[in-house]
Coordinates of C-alpha atoms in Angstrom, one line a residue:
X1 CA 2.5 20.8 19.7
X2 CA 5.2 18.2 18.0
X3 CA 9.0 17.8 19.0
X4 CA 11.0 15.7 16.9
X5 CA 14.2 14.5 17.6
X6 CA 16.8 12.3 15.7
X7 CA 18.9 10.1 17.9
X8 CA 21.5 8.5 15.8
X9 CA 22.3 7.3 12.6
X10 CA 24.7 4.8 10.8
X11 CA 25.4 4.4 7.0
X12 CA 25.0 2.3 4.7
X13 CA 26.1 1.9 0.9
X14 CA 22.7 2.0 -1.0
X15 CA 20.8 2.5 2.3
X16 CA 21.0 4.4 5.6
X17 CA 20.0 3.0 9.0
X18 CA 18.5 5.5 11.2
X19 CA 16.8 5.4 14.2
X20 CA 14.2 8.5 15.0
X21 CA 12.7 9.5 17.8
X22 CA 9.3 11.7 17.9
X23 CA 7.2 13.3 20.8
X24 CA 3.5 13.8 20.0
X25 CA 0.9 15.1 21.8
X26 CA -2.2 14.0 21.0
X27 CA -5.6 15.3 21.9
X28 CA -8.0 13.1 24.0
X29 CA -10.9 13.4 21.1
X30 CA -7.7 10.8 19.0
X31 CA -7.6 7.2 19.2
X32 CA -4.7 5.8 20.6
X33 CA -4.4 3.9 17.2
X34 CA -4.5 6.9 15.4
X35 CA -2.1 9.2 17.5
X36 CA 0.7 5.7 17.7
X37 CA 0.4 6.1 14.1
X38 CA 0.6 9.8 13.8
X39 CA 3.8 9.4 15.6
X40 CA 5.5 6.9 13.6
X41 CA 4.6 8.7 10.3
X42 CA 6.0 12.0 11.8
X43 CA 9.4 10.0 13.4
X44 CA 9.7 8.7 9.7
X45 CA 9.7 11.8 7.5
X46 CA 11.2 13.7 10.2
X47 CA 14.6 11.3 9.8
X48 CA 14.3 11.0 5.8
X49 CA 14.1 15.2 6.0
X50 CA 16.8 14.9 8.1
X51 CA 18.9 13.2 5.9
X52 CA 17.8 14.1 2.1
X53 CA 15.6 17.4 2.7
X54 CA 12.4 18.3 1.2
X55 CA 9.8 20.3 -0.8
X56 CA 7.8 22.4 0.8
X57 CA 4.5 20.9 0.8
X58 CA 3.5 17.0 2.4
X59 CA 0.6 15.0 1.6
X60 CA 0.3 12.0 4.6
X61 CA -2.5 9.5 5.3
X62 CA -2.9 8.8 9.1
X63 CA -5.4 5.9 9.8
X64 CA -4.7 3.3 12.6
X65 CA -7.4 0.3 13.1
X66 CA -8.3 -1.1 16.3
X67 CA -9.4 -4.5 16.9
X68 CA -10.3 -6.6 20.2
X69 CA -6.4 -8.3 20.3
X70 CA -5.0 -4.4 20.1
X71 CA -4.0 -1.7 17.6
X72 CA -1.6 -2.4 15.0
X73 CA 1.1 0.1 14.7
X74 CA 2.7 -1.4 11.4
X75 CA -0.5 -2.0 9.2
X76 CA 0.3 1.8 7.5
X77 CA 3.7 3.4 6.9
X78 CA 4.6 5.8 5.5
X79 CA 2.3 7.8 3.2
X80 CA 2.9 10.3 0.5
X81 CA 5.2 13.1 0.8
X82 CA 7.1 14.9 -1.2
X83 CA 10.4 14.7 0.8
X84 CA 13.3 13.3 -0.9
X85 CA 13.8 10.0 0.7
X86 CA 11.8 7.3 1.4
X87 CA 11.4 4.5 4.2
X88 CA 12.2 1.3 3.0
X89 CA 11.7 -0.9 6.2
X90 CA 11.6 -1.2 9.9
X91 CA 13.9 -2.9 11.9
X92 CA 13.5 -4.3 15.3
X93 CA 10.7 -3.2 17.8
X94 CA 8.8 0.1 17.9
X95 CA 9.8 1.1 21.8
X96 CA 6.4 3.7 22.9
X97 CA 7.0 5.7 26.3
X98 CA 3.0 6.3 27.0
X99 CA 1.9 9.4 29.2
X100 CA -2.0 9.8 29.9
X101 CA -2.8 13.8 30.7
X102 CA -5.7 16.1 31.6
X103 CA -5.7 17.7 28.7
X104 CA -3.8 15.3 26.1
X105 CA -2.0 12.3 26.1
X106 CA 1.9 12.3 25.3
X107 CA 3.6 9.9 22.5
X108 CA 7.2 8.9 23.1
X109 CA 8.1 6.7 20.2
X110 CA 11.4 5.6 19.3
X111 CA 12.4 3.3 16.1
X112 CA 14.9 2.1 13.8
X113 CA 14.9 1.3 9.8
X114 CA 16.4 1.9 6.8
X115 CA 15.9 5.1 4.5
X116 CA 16.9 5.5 0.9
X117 CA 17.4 8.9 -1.3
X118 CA 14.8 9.0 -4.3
X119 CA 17.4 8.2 -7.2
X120 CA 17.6 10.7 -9.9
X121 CA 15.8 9.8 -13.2
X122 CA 13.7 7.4 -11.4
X123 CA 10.4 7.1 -14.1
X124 CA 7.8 9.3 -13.8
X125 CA 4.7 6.8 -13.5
X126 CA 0.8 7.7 -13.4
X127 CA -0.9 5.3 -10.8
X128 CA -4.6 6.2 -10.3
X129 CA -7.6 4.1 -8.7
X130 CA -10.7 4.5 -10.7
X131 CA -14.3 4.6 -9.1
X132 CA -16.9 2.3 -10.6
X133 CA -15.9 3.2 -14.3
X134 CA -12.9 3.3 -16.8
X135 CA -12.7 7.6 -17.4
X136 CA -9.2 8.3 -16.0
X137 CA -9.9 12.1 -16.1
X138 CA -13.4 12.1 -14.7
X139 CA -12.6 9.5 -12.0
X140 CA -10.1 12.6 -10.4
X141 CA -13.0 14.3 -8.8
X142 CA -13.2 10.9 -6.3
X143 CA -11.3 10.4 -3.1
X144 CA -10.5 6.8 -2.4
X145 CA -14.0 6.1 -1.3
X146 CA -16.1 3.3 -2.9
X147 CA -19.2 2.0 -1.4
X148 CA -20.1 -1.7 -1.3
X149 CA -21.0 -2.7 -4.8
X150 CA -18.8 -0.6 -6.5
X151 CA -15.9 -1.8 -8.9
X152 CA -12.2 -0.9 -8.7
X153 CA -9.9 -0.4 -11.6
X154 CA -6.8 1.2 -11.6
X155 CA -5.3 3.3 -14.5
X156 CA -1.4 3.1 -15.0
X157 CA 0.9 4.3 -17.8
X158 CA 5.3 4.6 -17.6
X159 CA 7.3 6.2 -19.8
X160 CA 10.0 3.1 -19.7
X161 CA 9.2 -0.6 -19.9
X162 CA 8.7 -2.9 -16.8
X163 CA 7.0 -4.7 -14.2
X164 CA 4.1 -4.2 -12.3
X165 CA 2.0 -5.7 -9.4
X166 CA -0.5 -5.1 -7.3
X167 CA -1.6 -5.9 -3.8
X168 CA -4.7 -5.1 -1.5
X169 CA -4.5 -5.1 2.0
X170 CA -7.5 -6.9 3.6
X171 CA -8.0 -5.5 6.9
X172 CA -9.0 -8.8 8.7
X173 CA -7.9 -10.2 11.8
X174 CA -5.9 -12.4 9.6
X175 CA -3.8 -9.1 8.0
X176 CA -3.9 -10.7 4.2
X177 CA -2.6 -9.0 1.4
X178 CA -4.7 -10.2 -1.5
X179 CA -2.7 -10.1 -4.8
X180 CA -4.6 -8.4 -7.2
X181 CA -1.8 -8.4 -10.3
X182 CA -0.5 -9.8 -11.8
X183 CA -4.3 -11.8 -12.6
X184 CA -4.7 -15.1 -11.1
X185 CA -3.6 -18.0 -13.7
X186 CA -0.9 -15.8 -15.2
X187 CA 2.6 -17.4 -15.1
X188 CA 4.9 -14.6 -14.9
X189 CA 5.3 -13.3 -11.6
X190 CA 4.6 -9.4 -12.6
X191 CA 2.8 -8.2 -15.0
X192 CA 5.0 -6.3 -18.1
X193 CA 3.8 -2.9 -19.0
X194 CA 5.2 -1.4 -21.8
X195 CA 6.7 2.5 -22.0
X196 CA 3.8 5.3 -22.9
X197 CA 1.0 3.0 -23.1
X198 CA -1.9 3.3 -21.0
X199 CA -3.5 0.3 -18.9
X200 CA -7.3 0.3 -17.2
X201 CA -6.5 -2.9 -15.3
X202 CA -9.4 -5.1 -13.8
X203 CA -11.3 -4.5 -17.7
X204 CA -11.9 -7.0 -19.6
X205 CA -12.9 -4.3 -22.4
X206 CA -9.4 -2.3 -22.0
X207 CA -7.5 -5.9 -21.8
X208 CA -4.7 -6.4 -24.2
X209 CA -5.6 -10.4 -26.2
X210 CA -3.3 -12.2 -24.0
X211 CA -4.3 -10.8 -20.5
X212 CA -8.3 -10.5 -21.3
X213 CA -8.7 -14.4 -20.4
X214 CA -7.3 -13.9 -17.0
X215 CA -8.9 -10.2 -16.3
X216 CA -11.5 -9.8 -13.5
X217 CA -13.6 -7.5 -12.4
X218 CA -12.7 -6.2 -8.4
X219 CA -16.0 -5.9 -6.8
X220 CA -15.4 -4.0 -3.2
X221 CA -17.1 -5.4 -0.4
X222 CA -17.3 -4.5 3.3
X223 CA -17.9 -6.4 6.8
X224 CA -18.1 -3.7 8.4
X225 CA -20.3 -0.4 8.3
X226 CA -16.8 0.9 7.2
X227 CA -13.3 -0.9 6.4
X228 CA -10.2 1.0 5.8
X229 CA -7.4 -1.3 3.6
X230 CA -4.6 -0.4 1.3
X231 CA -3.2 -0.6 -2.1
X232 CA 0.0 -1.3 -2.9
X233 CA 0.8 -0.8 -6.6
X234 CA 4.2 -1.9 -6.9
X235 CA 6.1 -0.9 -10.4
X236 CA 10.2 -1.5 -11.3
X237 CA 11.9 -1.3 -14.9
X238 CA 13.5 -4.1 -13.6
X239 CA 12.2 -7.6 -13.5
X240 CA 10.6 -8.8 -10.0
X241 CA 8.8 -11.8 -9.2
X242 CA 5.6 -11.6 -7.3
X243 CA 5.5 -12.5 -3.3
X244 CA 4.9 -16.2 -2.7
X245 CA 1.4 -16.6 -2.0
X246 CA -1.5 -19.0 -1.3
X247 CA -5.2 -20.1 -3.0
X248 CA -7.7 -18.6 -0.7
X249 CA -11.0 -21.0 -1.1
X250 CA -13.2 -19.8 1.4
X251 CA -15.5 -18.7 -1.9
X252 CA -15.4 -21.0 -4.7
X253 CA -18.0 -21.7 -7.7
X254 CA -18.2 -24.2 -10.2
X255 CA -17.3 -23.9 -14.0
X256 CA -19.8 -24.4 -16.2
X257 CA -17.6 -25.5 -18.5
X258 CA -15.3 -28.0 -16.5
X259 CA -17.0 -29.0 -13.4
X260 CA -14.1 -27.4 -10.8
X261 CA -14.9 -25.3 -8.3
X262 CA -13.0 -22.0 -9.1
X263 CA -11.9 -19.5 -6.1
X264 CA -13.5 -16.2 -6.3
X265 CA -10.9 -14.9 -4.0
X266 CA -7.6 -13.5 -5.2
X267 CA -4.3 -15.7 -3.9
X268 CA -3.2 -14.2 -0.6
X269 CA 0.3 -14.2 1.2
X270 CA 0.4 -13.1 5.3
X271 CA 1.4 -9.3 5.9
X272 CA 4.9 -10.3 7.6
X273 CA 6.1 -12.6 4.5
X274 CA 4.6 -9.7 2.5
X275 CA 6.5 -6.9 4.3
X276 CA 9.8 -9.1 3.8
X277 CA 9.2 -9.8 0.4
X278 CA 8.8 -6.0 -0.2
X279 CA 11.4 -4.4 2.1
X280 CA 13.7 -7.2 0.0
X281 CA 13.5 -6.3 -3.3
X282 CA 13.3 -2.8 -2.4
X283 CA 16.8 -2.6 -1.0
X284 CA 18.3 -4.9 -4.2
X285 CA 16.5 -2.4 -6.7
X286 CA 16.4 1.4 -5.8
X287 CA 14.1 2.2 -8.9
X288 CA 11.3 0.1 -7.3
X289 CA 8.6 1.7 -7.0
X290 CA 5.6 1.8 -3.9
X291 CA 2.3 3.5 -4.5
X292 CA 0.3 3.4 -1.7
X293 CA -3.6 5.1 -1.4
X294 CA -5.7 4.2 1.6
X295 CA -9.0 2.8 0.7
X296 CA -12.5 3.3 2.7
X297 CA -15.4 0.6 1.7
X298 CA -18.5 1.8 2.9
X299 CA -21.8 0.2 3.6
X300 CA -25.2 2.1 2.8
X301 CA -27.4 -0.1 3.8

C-alpha cells in the first residue's frame, strides 16, 4: 500500500517549484536504502503527474547503496518514465518521518525541487549501452549487466545537430563522476554529433579521423562481488561545456613514446559540483537532454 500526497506548489516561468510528499510502506524483506529511495522516486513522479500528466505505462529503476557512513538518498533520482515532466533538481533537505512496524516499516518523506514539462519537438535521440561488442541490434537482448572484463560502448544517433557528453558514476566512498565524453585530451567541452549519423563511442574502429587519437576502450571493473553505478548521457542541440573536473592519477603508465606517465583513469569532478553543474544548465536550456541506465559490474571469480 502507497499514499501520495502533494503539499504545495509555487510557479515558476520555465520551471515549477514543488514540494511532494509520499507515504510508503515498505516490507521488512527491503533495505532501508532501498525503500528511502523508493519513496523519493514515487514523491517525484507523483508531483510531475500532478502537474503535466502521463502515459499509461512507467519504467523506474529503484537501487539505494549502503555503506558504513550511511545510505545515500541522492545518489539515484529519478529514473525513466514516461510521464510528461521531468525533475530537474532538489532543493533543500529531504525531511524522512521514520516508523518501524511488525509487519512493515512506514516512509514519511517530504521534499522540494523544481519540475519542468517535456517541451514539444524536443529530438527524438537513440541512446543505447552496448555489451562487450559494437552490434547495436544484437546488444538489445542485454540488460545493463557487464561482468568484470567486459567493455562498454555506447551507441547514439539524433536527428538534429549538437552536443554530447557522458559521465559514469563511480560508486566509491568518494561519489566521483568519471567523465567518460567527451575523450580525455579533447579541447572542446562536448563532443559534437551530427543529425542522423550513428556513433559506437569508446571504438577506435567506428571513430571518425579526428576523434580516433583520443578514443579509448572502457573496460568495466568491480571492487566488489557486485557494484551498482550510473550513466549519465547528457545530449543538447545547444552548445554546453563539460563540468569542471580533475586528473585522477591513482593509475598511471608510461608512454613508450614520450617517457610521461599517462593516467588510465578518466578526469573526475565530485557528485555535488556535478549535480550543480547539471541541475544548471538544465534549467538555462529546456531541450537538454538526461539519459540515465543503472549499471551492475559483476565479479565471477
Amino acid at each position: 500500500m502507497v499514499a501520495l500526497a502533494l503539499v504545495s506548489a509555487t510557479f515558476s516561468h520555465a520551471d515549477d517549484k514543488v514540494t511532494a510528499t509520499a507515504t510508503f510502506y515498505a516490507p521488512l524483506s527491503m533495505s532501508p536504502a532501498q525503500a528511502r529511495h523508493e519513496a523519493i522516486t514515487r514523491a517525484q513522479l507523483d508531483a510531475i503527474r500532478a502537474k503535466y500528466g502521463s502515459s499509461l505505462s512507467e519504467t523506474n529503476f529503484t537501487f539505494m547503496q549502503e555503506s558504513a557512513e550511511g545510505s545515500r538518498d541522492d545518489f539515484y533520482a529519478i529514473g525513466q518514465s514516461d510521464v510528461k515532466g521531468e525533475w530537474i533538481e532538489s532543493i533543500g533537505d529531504t525531511i524522512w518521518n521514520i516508523t518501524p512496524g511488525t509487519h512493515e516499516t512506514i516512509y514519511n518523506v517530504t521534499l522540494r525541487g523544481r519540475i519542468r514539462e517535456i517541451p514539444t519537438g524536443r529530438a527524438d535521440i537513440d541512446a543505447r549501452l552496448l555489451f562487450n561488442g559494437t552490434d547495436k541490434e544484437r546488444n538489445r537482448l542485454r540488460n545493463f549487466t557487464y561482468h568484470v572484463g567486459d567493455y562498454m560502448y555506447i551507441y547514439f544517433t539524433s536527428p538534429v545537430d549538437g552536443y554530447l557528453a557522458a559521465y559514469l558514476g563511480d560508486d566509491d566512498e568518494a561519489m566521483t563522476m568519471q567523465c567518460l565524453l567527451p575523450y580525455d585530451g579533447m579541447a572542446d567541452g562536448a563532443f559534437a554529433v551530427e543529425a542522423g549519423k550513428e556513433y559506437i563511442l569508446f571504438s577506435r574502429d567506428d571513430a571518425t579521423p579526428e576523434a580516433r587519437p583520443f578514443t579509448r576502450r572502457i573496460k568495466m571493473n568491480s571492487r566488489k562481488q557486485t557494484d551498482i553505478n550510473q550513466i549519465y548521457i547528457i545530449f543538447s542541440p545547444n552548445k554546453f561545456v563539460k563540468a569542471r573536473d580533475t586528473r585522477n592519477t591513482s593509475k598511471t603508465l608510461t608512454d613508450m613514446r614520450t617517457g610521461q606517465q599517462v593516467s588510465l583513469m578518466p578526469r573526475e569532478a565530485t557528485f555535488a559540483d556535478f549535480q550543480k553543474w547539471l541541475a544548471r544548465n538544465r534549467r538555462r536550456d529546456p531541450e537538454m537532454q538526461v539519459v540515465k541506465n543503472i549499471v551492475t559490474v559483476v565479479r565471477t571469480d
